[in-house]
Coordinates of C-alpha atoms in Angstrom, one line a residue:
Chain A
M1 CA 89.5 59.8 104.9
Q2 CA 92.1 62.3 104.6
I3 CA 90.9 65.6 102.9
H4 CA 92.7 69.2 101.8
I5 CA 91.0 71.9 103.5
R6 CA 92.0 76.0 103.1
Y7 CA 90.5 79.1 103.6
M8 CA 89.3 81.9 101.6
A9 CA 89.6 85.4 101.5
A10 CA 88.4 87.3 105.3
L11 CA 88.5 83.3 106.2
R12 CA 92.6 82.9 105.5
D13 CA 92.9 86.3 107.7
R14 CA 91.0 84.2 110.4
L15 CA 92.0 80.5 110.2
G16 CA 95.3 80.4 107.9
D17 CA 96.8 80.2 104.6
G18 CA 97.2 77.9 102.5
E19 CA 95.7 73.9 102.0
T20 CA 96.6 71.9 104.6
A21 CA 95.5 68.4 105.1
H22 CA 93.4 66.5 107.8
D23 CA 93.3 62.9 108.6
L24 CA 89.8 62.4 109.2
P25 CA 88.4 60.1 112.1
A26 CA 85.4 57.5 110.7
D27 CA 83.1 59.0 112.3
I28 CA 83.2 62.3 110.3
T29 CA 81.1 61.5 106.5
D30 CA 80.2 65.1 105.9
S31 CA 80.9 68.7 106.0
E32 CA 78.6 69.6 108.9
A33 CA 80.7 67.0 111.6
L34 CA 84.0 68.4 109.7
I35 CA 82.6 71.7 111.0
A36 CA 82.4 70.4 114.4
H37 CA 85.7 68.2 114.7
L38 CA 87.8 71.4 114.0
T39 CA 85.5 73.7 116.1
R40 CA 86.4 71.4 118.6
S41 CA 90.4 70.9 117.7
D42 CA 90.4 75.4 117.0
A43 CA 88.0 77.5 118.5
E44 CA 88.6 80.3 115.3
A45 CA 87.0 78.0 113.6
A46 CA 83.5 78.6 115.3
A47 CA 83.4 81.2 112.1
L48 CA 82.7 78.1 109.8
A49 CA 79.3 76.8 111.7
A50 CA 77.6 79.6 110.7
P51 CA 75.4 78.6 107.8
E52 CA 76.2 81.6 105.1
I53 CA 79.6 80.5 105.1
R54 CA 79.4 77.9 101.4
L55 CA 81.5 75.2 100.0
I56 CA 83.3 74.6 97.7
R57 CA 84.4 70.8 96.5
N58 CA 86.5 69.9 94.5
D59 CA 86.3 73.1 92.7
R60 CA 82.3 72.8 91.8
I61 CA 80.4 74.8 94.5
V62 CA 77.6 72.3 96.7
T63 CA 75.4 72.8 99.3
R64 CA 75.9 71.7 103.0
P65 CA 75.6 69.4 104.7
S66 CA 78.1 68.4 101.9
A67 CA 79.7 64.3 101.8
L68 CA 83.2 64.0 102.1
A69 CA 85.3 61.6 100.4
D70 CA 89.3 60.7 100.9
G71 CA 91.1 63.6 99.1
D72 CA 88.5 65.2 98.2
R73 CA 89.3 69.2 98.4
L74 CA 87.3 71.8 100.4
A75 CA 87.0 75.2 100.4
F76 CA 85.3 77.1 103.0
C77 CA 84.1 80.7 101.4
P78 CA 82.9 83.1 102.8
P79 CA 79.5 84.7 101.2
F80 CA 80.8 86.1 98.0
T81 CA 80.6 90.0 97.2
G82 CA 81.2 90.6 94.2
G83 CA 80.3 92.7 91.3
Chain B
M1 CA 86.7 80.5 80.0
P2 CA 82.6 79.3 78.7
L3 CA 81.7 81.3 76.7
G4 CA 80.8 84.8 77.1
I5 CA 82.8 84.7 80.3
Q6 CA 86.2 86.3 81.5
V7 CA 88.1 86.9 84.0
S8 CA 90.5 89.6 83.9
V9 CA 93.5 90.6 85.4
E10 CA 93.4 93.5 83.0
P11 CA 91.1 96.2 82.6
I12 CA 88.3 96.4 81.6
A13 CA 87.0 97.5 78.0
A14 CA 83.9 97.9 77.9
A15 CA 83.7 100.6 75.0
E16 CA 85.1 98.2 72.7
R17 CA 82.8 95.0 74.1
L18 CA 80.0 96.8 73.7
S19 CA 80.4 98.7 70.2
A20 CA 81.2 95.0 69.5
L21 CA 77.9 93.8 70.7
T22 CA 75.7 96.2 68.8
G23 CA 74.8 95.8 65.6
Q24 CA 75.5 92.6 65.3
S25 CA 71.7 91.2 64.5
P26 CA 69.1 92.8 62.2
H27 CA 66.6 91.2 65.0
D28 CA 68.3 92.8 67.4
G29 CA 66.7 95.6 69.4
A30 CA 67.9 96.0 72.2
V31 CA 71.1 95.8 73.2
A32 CA 71.7 96.5 77.5
S33 CA 74.5 96.6 79.8
F34 CA 75.7 97.1 83.3
V35 CA 79.0 98.9 84.2
G36 CA 80.4 98.2 87.4
Q37 CA 83.6 101.0 89.0
V38 CA 85.0 101.4 91.9
R39 CA 83.5 104.1 94.1
A40 CA 85.6 106.8 96.8
D41 CA 84.3 105.5 98.9
G42 CA 85.2 107.0 103.0
D43 CA 89.1 106.3 103.0
L44 CA 89.0 104.3 100.2
V45 CA 92.2 103.8 98.0
A46 CA 91.8 101.0 95.6
L47 CA 90.0 98.0 95.8
E48 CA 91.3 94.1 94.8
L49 CA 89.1 91.6 94.0
E50 CA 89.7 88.2 94.4
H51 CA 88.7 84.8 93.0
Y52 CA 88.5 81.0 93.2
P53 CA 89.5 80.0 89.3
G54 CA 88.3 78.0 87.5
V55 CA 85.1 77.7 89.3
T56 CA 83.9 81.9 89.1
E57 CA 84.2 80.8 85.6
A58 CA 82.0 78.3 85.9
A59 CA 79.6 79.6 88.0
L60 CA 79.7 82.9 85.8
G61 CA 79.6 80.5 83.0
A62 CA 76.3 78.3 84.5
L63 CA 74.0 82.0 84.8
R64 CA 75.0 83.1 81.7
E65 CA 73.5 80.0 80.1
Q66 CA 70.7 80.5 82.5
A67 CA 70.1 83.7 81.1
I68 CA 70.2 82.7 77.2
S69 CA 67.3 80.1 77.7
R70 CA 65.0 82.2 79.6
W71 CA 65.0 86.0 77.6
S72 CA 65.7 84.1 74.8
L73 CA 68.6 86.4 74.2
S74 CA 70.9 86.9 71.1
Q75 CA 74.3 87.7 72.4
A76 CA 75.5 87.6 76.4
I77 CA 78.8 88.7 78.3
I78 CA 80.1 89.0 81.2
H79 CA 84.1 90.3 81.9
H80 CA 84.9 91.3 85.9
R81 CA 87.7 92.1 86.6
V82 CA 89.5 90.5 89.4
G83 CA 93.0 92.4 91.5
R84 CA 93.9 95.5 92.6
M85 CA 91.6 98.4 90.8
E86 CA 91.9 102.4 92.0
I87 CA 88.3 104.1 91.5
G88 CA 87.1 105.2 88.8
E89 CA 88.8 101.4 87.2
T90 CA 85.3 99.4 86.2
I91 CA 84.7 95.8 88.1
V92 CA 82.9 94.1 85.8
L93 CA 80.8 94.6 82.7
V94 CA 77.2 92.9 82.6
A95 CA 76.2 93.2 78.7
A96 CA 72.7 91.7 76.9
S97 CA 71.3 92.0 73.2
A98 CA 67.8 90.2 73.0
P99 CA 64.9 91.5 70.0
H100 CA 63.2 93.3 73.0
R101 CA 64.2 95.8 75.6
R102 CA 62.3 93.7 79.1
A103 CA 64.2 91.3 77.9
A104 CA 68.1 93.0 77.4
L105 CA 66.4 94.8 80.7
E106 CA 65.8 91.4 83.3
A107 CA 68.5 89.5 81.6
V108 CA 71.4 92.3 82.2
S109 CA 69.6 93.4 86.2
F110 CA 69.6 88.6 86.9
L111 CA 73.0 89.1 85.5
I112 CA 74.5 91.5 87.9
D113 CA 72.4 91.0 90.4
R114 CA 72.4 86.5 90.5
L115 CA 76.8 87.4 90.2
K116 CA 77.4 88.6 93.5
T117 CA 76.1 86.4 95.5
E118 CA 77.0 83.3 93.2
A119 CA 80.1 83.6 91.8
P120 CA 83.2 83.6 94.4
F121 CA 84.8 86.3 94.3
W122 CA 85.2 88.7 97.5
K123 CA 86.3 92.3 98.1
C124 CA 89.0 94.0 100.1
V125 CA 88.5 97.3 100.5
H126 CA 92.3 99.5 101.1
T127 CA 92.9 102.3 102.9
A128 CA 96.0 104.6 103.4
S129 CA 95.5 102.7 107.4
G130 CA 95.4 98.8 106.0
R131 CA 92.6 96.5 104.8
H132 CA 89.6 95.1 105.8
W133 CA 86.5 93.1 103.8
V134 CA 83.9 94.0 102.2
E135 CA 81.1 92.4 103.9
A136 CA 78.1 90.9 102.3
R137 CA 74.9 93.1 101.8
D138 CA 71.5 92.3 102.5
S139 CA 70.3 94.2 100.2
D140 CA 72.1 92.4 97.5
T141 CA 71.1 89.2 99.3
A142 CA 67.7 90.7 98.9
A143 CA 68.2 91.3 95.3
S144 CA 69.5 87.1 93.8
Q145 CA 67.2 86.1 96.0
Y146 CA 64.0 88.1 94.3
W147 CA 65.5 85.6 90.6
R148 CA 65.9 82.6 92.4
D149 CA 62.3 83.0 93.6
Q150 CA 61.0 84.3 90.0
I151 CA 62.2 81.4 88.1
A152 CA 61.1 79.0 91.1
Q153 CA 57.5 80.7 90.4
E154 CA 57.4 80.0 86.4
D155 CA 59.3 77.1 86.8
A156 CA 56.3 75.7 89.3

């Protein structure tokens, strides 16, 4: 399964700009397994595991854990600070 | 963009938007509003708002629909600015009209409290020496949660 990941705001400063494609092992089927996978390969990514990190999947805000499907576009978001 | 929702890089003409909302219906006894603006805070020279286009507008639209139905509003608008803004400039305008003041005031309070935590905006503070992202405040999370609990109680 391939998914496209991007990081928003403060997470982008830490983890990189732009959308990157990731080929995932078959046992990764939801957001939490994905976070564990990203965290294993990149110590910086540990920030993603924090419960306050929000997820936008294919242009919809979803709750964690969220299922994943091939071709998904995922955006990891720090807590929102608008208004 | 959903009805009554605007997200723009251009400055918000708050007075004009409000004036368009007043005197619209003979049944409206109240128009309430909130204007959030950039505050001179420490070494802040400007504020920059990032958002997630498309998702932001949908989130604001959903909150607006919720408010209209819960408080039986006649009208409700949310205009949020994105990009870079200077001290004193308007960040957000929320306004609602209703037959009675309580509904209009509560709806505006609900909308600003909820949008802070439910719409994908991020504030970045620019100073003379660099920039940093604003962290979510516990008081904002609590205010948003208050409305969530209120609605959950009423729906129960």
